[in-house]
Short mmCIF file of C-alpha atoms and ligand atoms in Angstrom, two decimals:
data_model
loop_
_atom_site.label_atom_id
_atom_site.label_comp_id
_atom_site.label_asym_id
_atom_site.label_seq_id
_atom_site.Cartn_x
_atom_site.Cartn_y
_atom_site.Cartn_z
CA MET A 1 -33.52 119.47 -146.17
CA LYS A 2 -35.01 117.06 -148.24
CA LYS A 3 -35.08 114.46 -145.45
CA LEU A 4 -36.98 116.85 -143.48
CA SER A 5 -39.61 117.76 -146.24
CA LEU A 6 -40.32 114.01 -146.56
CA ILE A 7 -40.73 113.66 -142.77
CA ILE A 8 -43.05 116.45 -142.83
CA ALA A 9 -44.94 115.17 -145.67
CA LEU A 10 -45.22 112.05 -143.88
CA LEU A 11 -46.54 113.70 -140.57
CA PHE A 12 -48.85 115.45 -142.55
CA LEU A 13 -50.49 112.40 -144.18
CA TYR A 14 -51.03 111.01 -140.76
CA GLN A 15 -52.01 113.91 -138.79
CA GLN A 16 -54.38 115.42 -141.26
CA CYS A 17 -57.21 113.18 -140.02
CA PHE A 18 -57.27 111.25 -136.71
CA CYS A 19 -60.52 109.43 -138.18
CA TRP A 20 -61.15 106.96 -140.80
CA GLY A 21 -59.22 108.58 -143.61
CA PHE A 22 -60.98 110.71 -146.05
CA TYR A 23 -61.01 107.76 -148.30
CA ALA A 24 -62.93 105.39 -146.08
CA HIS A 25 -65.31 108.12 -144.66
CA LYS A 26 -66.34 108.75 -148.32
CA LYS A 27 -66.78 104.96 -148.86
CA ILE A 28 -68.80 104.47 -145.82
CA ASN A 29 -71.17 107.02 -146.71
CA TYR A 30 -71.48 106.06 -150.24
CA TYR A 31 -72.02 102.22 -149.62
CA ALA A 32 -74.59 102.98 -146.78
CA VAL A 33 -76.98 104.36 -149.33
CA PHE A 34 -77.33 101.00 -151.05
CA LEU A 35 -78.78 99.46 -147.72
CA LEU A 36 -81.74 102.05 -147.78
CA PRO A 37 -85.43 101.14 -148.51
CA PRO A 38 -86.76 102.32 -151.97
CA GLN A 39 -88.74 105.15 -150.11
CA MET A 40 -85.43 106.47 -149.04
CA LEU A 41 -83.18 105.84 -152.11
CA VAL A 42 -85.63 108.18 -153.95
CA LEU A 43 -83.69 110.82 -152.23
CA TYR A 44 -80.49 109.42 -151.18
CA LYS A 45 -79.44 107.76 -154.64
CA GLN A 46 -79.93 111.16 -156.21
CA HIS A 47 -77.55 112.81 -153.99
CA ILE A 48 -74.86 110.20 -153.30
CA ASP A 49 -72.36 112.41 -154.40
CA PHE A 50 -73.13 114.90 -151.87
CA LEU A 51 -73.37 112.20 -149.24
CA THR A 52 -70.01 111.07 -150.31
CA ALA A 53 -68.38 114.31 -150.72
CA HIS A 54 -69.45 115.96 -147.37
CA ALA A 55 -68.74 112.61 -145.38
CA VAL A 56 -65.53 114.66 -144.43
CA ASP A 57 -67.07 117.88 -143.36
CA PRO A 58 -66.69 117.24 -139.46
CA ASP A 59 -62.92 116.63 -139.86
CA LYS A 60 -62.57 119.91 -141.75
CA ARG A 61 -64.58 121.60 -139.07
CA ARG A 62 -62.14 120.70 -136.49
CA TYR A 63 -59.86 123.58 -137.87
CA VAL A 64 -62.74 126.09 -137.47
CA VAL A 65 -64.67 125.31 -134.25
CA ALA A 66 -62.68 124.51 -131.06
CA VAL A 67 -65.43 122.03 -129.66
CA GLU A 68 -65.44 119.97 -132.75
CA GLY A 69 -62.37 117.62 -132.00
CA ALA A 70 -64.36 116.03 -128.83
CA ARG A 71 -67.00 114.80 -130.91
CA HIS A 72 -64.86 112.35 -132.89
CA TYR A 73 -63.50 110.06 -130.36
CA ILE A 74 -63.52 108.95 -126.57
CA ASP A 75 -60.55 108.11 -124.26
CA ILE A 76 -62.47 105.76 -122.47
CA ASP A 77 -59.58 104.12 -120.78
CA HIS A 78 -59.55 107.23 -118.51
CA TYR A 79 -62.43 106.01 -116.76
CA GLY A 80 -60.99 102.57 -115.80
CA LYS A 81 -61.24 99.12 -117.15
CA TYR A 82 -63.19 97.69 -119.80
CA PRO A 83 -66.46 97.38 -119.78
CA PHE A 84 -66.12 101.00 -118.20
CA THR A 85 -69.09 100.67 -115.79
CA SER A 86 -67.94 103.69 -113.81
CA LEU A 87 -68.94 105.71 -116.78
CA PRO A 88 -72.69 106.48 -116.95
CA ARG A 89 -74.18 105.87 -120.51
CA ARG A 90 -76.70 108.63 -120.15
CA TRP A 91 -75.21 112.12 -120.85
CA SER A 92 -76.94 113.77 -117.67
CA ASP A 93 -75.62 111.06 -115.41
CA ALA A 94 -72.19 111.54 -116.82
CA VAL A 95 -72.32 115.17 -116.41
CA ALA A 96 -73.35 114.85 -112.82
CA LYS A 97 -70.76 112.48 -112.05
CA PHE A 98 -67.71 113.88 -113.97
CA SER A 99 -68.68 117.42 -115.32
CA THR A 100 -68.99 118.62 -118.70
CA ASP A 101 -65.54 119.63 -118.84
CA THR A 102 -64.19 116.19 -118.02
CA LEU A 103 -66.24 114.56 -120.60
CA GLN A 104 -65.26 117.16 -123.41
CA LYS A 105 -61.62 116.83 -122.39
CA HIS A 106 -61.85 112.91 -122.90
CA GLY A 107 -64.13 113.00 -126.07
CA ILE A 108 -67.75 112.56 -126.41
CA VAL A 109 -68.65 110.45 -129.61
CA PRO A 110 -71.10 108.13 -128.16
CA TRP A 111 -73.26 111.03 -127.02
CA TRP A 112 -72.80 113.07 -130.26
CA VAL A 113 -74.01 110.46 -132.35
CA GLN A 114 -77.23 110.44 -130.39
CA ASN A 115 -77.48 114.48 -130.35
CA MET A 116 -77.06 114.08 -134.19
CA LEU A 117 -79.78 111.41 -134.72
CA HIS A 118 -82.12 113.86 -133.03
CA ARG A 119 -81.07 116.80 -135.59
CA LEU A 120 -81.43 114.38 -138.38
CA THR A 121 -84.90 113.20 -137.24
CA ASP A 122 -86.03 116.77 -136.95
CA ALA A 123 -84.79 117.24 -140.42
CA PHE A 124 -87.04 114.67 -141.68
CA ALA A 125 -89.89 116.13 -139.51
CA GLU A 126 -89.30 119.47 -141.06
CA LYS A 127 -89.26 117.80 -144.69
CA ASN A 128 -86.09 120.14 -145.03
CA GLN A 129 -84.05 118.36 -147.71
CA ALA A 130 -81.19 120.49 -147.42
CA ARG A 131 -80.77 119.75 -143.68
CA ILE A 132 -81.73 116.12 -144.09
CA LEU A 133 -78.59 115.64 -146.60
CA LYS A 134 -76.40 117.66 -144.29
CA MET A 135 -76.97 116.05 -141.25
CA SER A 136 -77.01 112.55 -143.03
CA ALA A 137 -73.55 113.14 -144.23
CA GLU A 138 -72.26 114.18 -141.11
CA ILE A 139 -73.83 111.73 -138.74
CA GLY A 140 -72.20 109.15 -141.05
CA HIS A 141 -68.79 110.59 -140.04
CA TYR A 142 -69.40 110.31 -136.47
CA ILE A 143 -71.00 106.80 -136.58
CA ALA A 144 -67.63 105.66 -138.60
CA ASP A 145 -65.28 107.26 -135.98
CA ALA A 146 -66.96 105.11 -133.21
CA HIS A 147 -66.00 102.02 -135.13
CA VAL A 148 -62.39 102.91 -135.12
CA PRO A 149 -60.57 100.98 -132.27
CA LEU A 150 -57.89 103.96 -131.75
CA HIS A 151 -60.96 106.50 -131.41
CA ALA A 152 -61.90 104.57 -128.05
CA ASN A 153 -58.28 104.60 -126.43
CA SER A 154 -56.08 107.46 -125.10
CA ASN A 155 -52.97 106.10 -127.01
CA HIS A 156 -54.63 106.95 -130.35
CA ASN A 157 -51.53 107.53 -132.38
CA GLY A 158 -49.39 105.10 -130.57
CA GLN A 159 -47.68 108.28 -128.76
CA TYR A 160 -47.28 106.29 -125.45
CA THR A 161 -45.64 103.31 -126.88
CA ASN A 162 -43.59 104.61 -129.52
CA GLN A 163 -45.85 103.54 -132.41
CA GLN A 164 -46.43 106.95 -134.00
CA GLY A 165 -48.47 106.64 -137.06
CA ILE A 166 -50.38 103.75 -136.19
CA HIS A 167 -53.65 105.49 -136.18
CA GLY A 168 -53.47 106.64 -139.99
CA PHE A 169 -51.91 103.22 -140.76
CA TRP A 170 -55.10 101.31 -139.48
CA GLU A 171 -57.64 103.60 -140.69
CA SER A 172 -56.11 104.92 -143.99
CA ARG A 173 -53.31 103.03 -145.17
CA VAL A 174 -55.00 99.60 -144.83
CA PRO A 175 -58.18 100.27 -146.45
CA GLU A 176 -56.71 102.51 -149.17
CA LEU A 177 -54.40 99.67 -150.21
CA LEU A 178 -57.02 96.80 -149.84
CA ALA A 179 -60.64 97.95 -149.75
CA GLU A 180 -61.01 98.40 -153.48
CA LYS A 181 -59.74 95.18 -154.63
CA ASP A 182 -60.39 92.71 -151.85
CA TRP A 183 -63.21 93.93 -149.73
CA ASP A 184 -66.87 93.51 -149.93
CA PHE A 185 -69.46 96.14 -148.99
CA PHE A 186 -72.70 94.97 -150.09
CA ILE A 187 -74.09 94.25 -146.92
CA GLY A 188 -77.96 93.62 -146.85
CA LYS A 189 -80.50 96.08 -145.40
CA ALA A 190 -80.66 98.76 -142.99
CA GLU A 191 -82.48 97.98 -139.84
CA TYR A 192 -84.57 99.86 -137.36
CA ILE A 193 -82.56 100.80 -134.18
CA LYS A 194 -84.85 100.34 -131.06
CA ASP A 195 -82.25 101.82 -128.68
CA PRO A 196 -79.63 103.86 -130.45
CA GLY A 197 -77.83 104.62 -127.27
CA LYS A 198 -77.49 101.21 -126.47
CA PHE A 199 -76.44 100.37 -130.10
CA ILE A 200 -73.62 102.99 -130.31
CA TRP A 201 -72.22 102.18 -126.86
CA GLN A 202 -71.89 98.71 -128.04
CA ARG A 203 -69.97 99.83 -131.09
CA VAL A 204 -67.61 102.02 -128.79
CA LEU A 205 -67.15 99.13 -126.36
CA GLU A 206 -65.96 96.75 -129.06
CA SER A 207 -63.62 99.47 -130.47
CA ALA A 208 -62.17 99.80 -126.99
CA ALA A 209 -61.62 96.32 -126.61
CA ALA A 210 -60.05 95.88 -129.90
CA ALA A 211 -57.54 98.96 -129.43
CA ASP A 212 -55.13 96.65 -127.52
CA THR A 213 -54.86 94.15 -130.37
CA VAL A 214 -54.54 96.85 -132.96
CA LEU A 215 -51.60 98.33 -131.04
CA ARG A 216 -49.92 94.82 -129.93
CA TYR A 217 -49.95 93.31 -133.23
CA GLU A 218 -48.12 96.39 -135.01
CA LYS A 219 -45.45 96.25 -132.19
CA GLU A 220 -45.10 92.48 -132.98
CA LEU A 221 -44.61 92.74 -136.42
CA SER A 222 -42.32 95.88 -136.31
CA LYS A 223 -39.81 93.46 -134.62
CA GLN A 224 -40.02 91.03 -137.70
CA PHE A 225 -39.48 93.98 -140.23
CA SER A 226 -36.68 96.17 -140.68
CA PRO A 227 -37.25 99.70 -140.70
CA ASP A 228 -36.41 99.35 -144.74
CA GLN A 229 -39.04 96.63 -144.82
CA LYS A 230 -41.66 98.23 -142.88
CA PHE A 231 -41.53 101.61 -144.85
CA SER A 232 -41.45 102.33 -148.60
CA PHE A 233 -41.47 105.86 -150.32
CA GLU A 234 -44.24 106.53 -152.91
CA ASP A 235 -45.40 109.09 -154.98
CA ARG A 236 -48.69 110.70 -153.60
CA ASN A 237 -50.07 113.26 -155.70
CA GLY A 238 -46.64 114.69 -156.52
CA VAL A 239 -45.21 114.60 -153.26
CA ILE A 240 -43.09 111.63 -152.24
CA VAL A 241 -44.11 110.29 -149.00
CA ARG A 242 -42.64 107.79 -146.63
CA GLN A 243 -45.42 105.17 -145.82
CA TYR A 244 -45.92 101.70 -144.32
CA SER A 245 -44.91 99.31 -147.23
CA THR A 246 -47.27 97.00 -148.99
CA SER A 247 -45.89 93.78 -147.52
CA PHE A 248 -46.01 95.23 -144.07
CA THR A 249 -49.59 96.33 -144.40
CA LYS A 250 -50.73 93.47 -146.10
CA THR A 251 -49.14 91.26 -143.34
CA TYR A 252 -50.67 93.40 -140.62
CA ASP A 253 -54.30 93.05 -142.02
CA ALA A 254 -53.85 89.36 -142.23
CA LYS A 255 -52.95 89.18 -138.78
CA LEU A 256 -55.89 91.24 -137.80
CA LYS A 257 -57.67 88.71 -139.48
CA GLY A 258 -59.90 91.19 -141.41
CA MET A 259 -60.48 93.44 -138.43
CA VAL A 260 -60.55 96.45 -140.58
CA GLU A 261 -62.57 95.41 -143.10
CA ARG A 262 -65.31 94.13 -140.36
CA ARG A 263 -65.30 97.28 -138.69
CA MET A 264 -65.81 99.16 -142.05
CA ARG A 265 -68.67 96.80 -142.82
CA MET A 266 -70.26 97.36 -139.37
CA ALA A 267 -69.92 101.30 -139.80
CA ILE A 268 -71.95 101.13 -143.30
CA PHE A 269 -74.57 98.93 -141.75
CA ALA A 270 -74.71 101.36 -138.69
CA VAL A 271 -74.71 104.60 -140.66
CA ALA A 272 -77.84 103.20 -143.08
CA SER A 273 -79.42 101.95 -140.11
CA PHE A 274 -79.21 105.31 -138.17
CA TRP A 275 -80.33 107.04 -141.32
CA TYR A 276 -83.48 104.53 -141.53
CA THR A 277 -84.25 105.07 -137.95
CA ALA A 278 -84.39 108.85 -137.97
CA TRP A 279 -86.75 108.55 -140.73
CA VAL A 280 -89.14 106.17 -139.34
CA ASN A 281 -89.04 107.91 -136.03
CA ALA A 282 -90.10 111.21 -138.00
CA GLY A 283 -93.17 109.39 -139.26
CA GLU A 284 -91.48 108.14 -142.74
CA PRO A 285 -92.11 111.46 -144.73
CA ASP A 286 -92.39 111.20 -148.37
CA LEU A 287 -88.95 111.95 -149.56
CA SER A 288 -90.08 112.88 -152.92
CA ALA A 289 -92.08 115.89 -151.81
CA LEU A 290 -89.49 117.77 -149.83
CA SER A 291 -89.10 121.61 -149.30
CA ASN A 292 -85.59 123.73 -148.81
CA LYS A 293 -84.29 121.86 -151.77
CA GLU A 294 -81.42 124.39 -152.05
CA PHE A 295 -78.89 125.42 -149.54
CA SER A 296 -79.27 128.52 -147.92
CA SER A 297 -76.20 131.07 -148.51
CA GLU A 298 -75.26 130.44 -144.89
CA GLU A 299 -74.85 126.93 -145.69
CA LEU A 300 -73.05 127.36 -148.95
CA LYS A 301 -70.68 129.72 -146.95
CA GLU A 302 -70.12 127.15 -144.31
CA PHE A 303 -69.08 124.57 -146.84
CA GLU A 304 -66.58 127.06 -148.43
CA THR A 305 -65.15 128.11 -144.95
CA LEU A 306 -64.70 124.47 -143.93
CA ASN A 307 -62.64 123.88 -147.41
CA GLU A 308 -60.63 126.97 -146.91
CA ALA A 309 -59.83 126.27 -143.24
CA TRP A 310 -58.85 122.61 -144.38
CA LYS A 311 -56.53 123.99 -147.22
CA ILE A 312 -54.87 126.70 -144.94
CA ALA A 313 -54.29 123.96 -142.20
CA GLY A 314 -52.74 121.47 -144.76
CA ASN A 315 -50.37 124.10 -146.13
CA LYS A 316 -49.38 125.03 -142.75
CA GLU A 317 -48.23 121.58 -141.97
CA HIS A 318 -46.54 121.29 -145.29
CA GLU A 319 -44.30 124.25 -144.56
ZN1 ZN B 401 -63.58 112.22 -137.48
#
């Protein structure tokens, strides 16, 4: 019985979120703020807690809205081999060739990021503060997901190669163990993105190209570590969980030569640059003079619904 609950706890940890763990998503939005020009810092610095906390709303929404899931990934290997030229990069061309159903089935993250950029740009044009903050927090999430190799590969949790757990290992365990002490997230300045579609597709293609290494290295290292060395038991918020051991995690990170940190840094730069691009495209509105400063009761209700759904889903997986 005890063993069963341990295993369930492990599954919960790594199934809770097939996206940069909550930890990394929050860090990415947080650090992105510091890349912004002074005219944007006026708003973003003041609301950095909101941008950080709501970086994970899109993951919570997966428990409420069925179509949400597809926005976080693309199983691009479904469309052939790198660089996947059979898949049109424009949404309308891709729909014409493959149908909306097929695209939704295999994930739509590169298109969804562009959709969110339009929404954020509109929010700036309307000078709607609540909407700017909400859209900024959420686009940050999708951009970050596009930087994760296993978000661009159908073997997203190593389920086809007996590597279950690798998803959370790469994007949660590695950063949670190493980011605070060893990684550097001060990255210069946000830049204007002339062609956002091209930019995000480039990042997705890099992710897709790296997925093979992410999987292969874990497999190779697993042959060098006994199960006892590979996993350890640790207390996590009062629950004993089995997780990848510190030494296995550090060895994996070293073998990847800083890939996780590099992708996280690139995600931070991309998030800040998309925020900046939306603001410029909206005509650089004065962010110290915005309207709609309070969230509407509807928006507040949505935040609550997302949290409730998240808690219930978590408890169900614990049972
Ligand atoms: Zn996600």
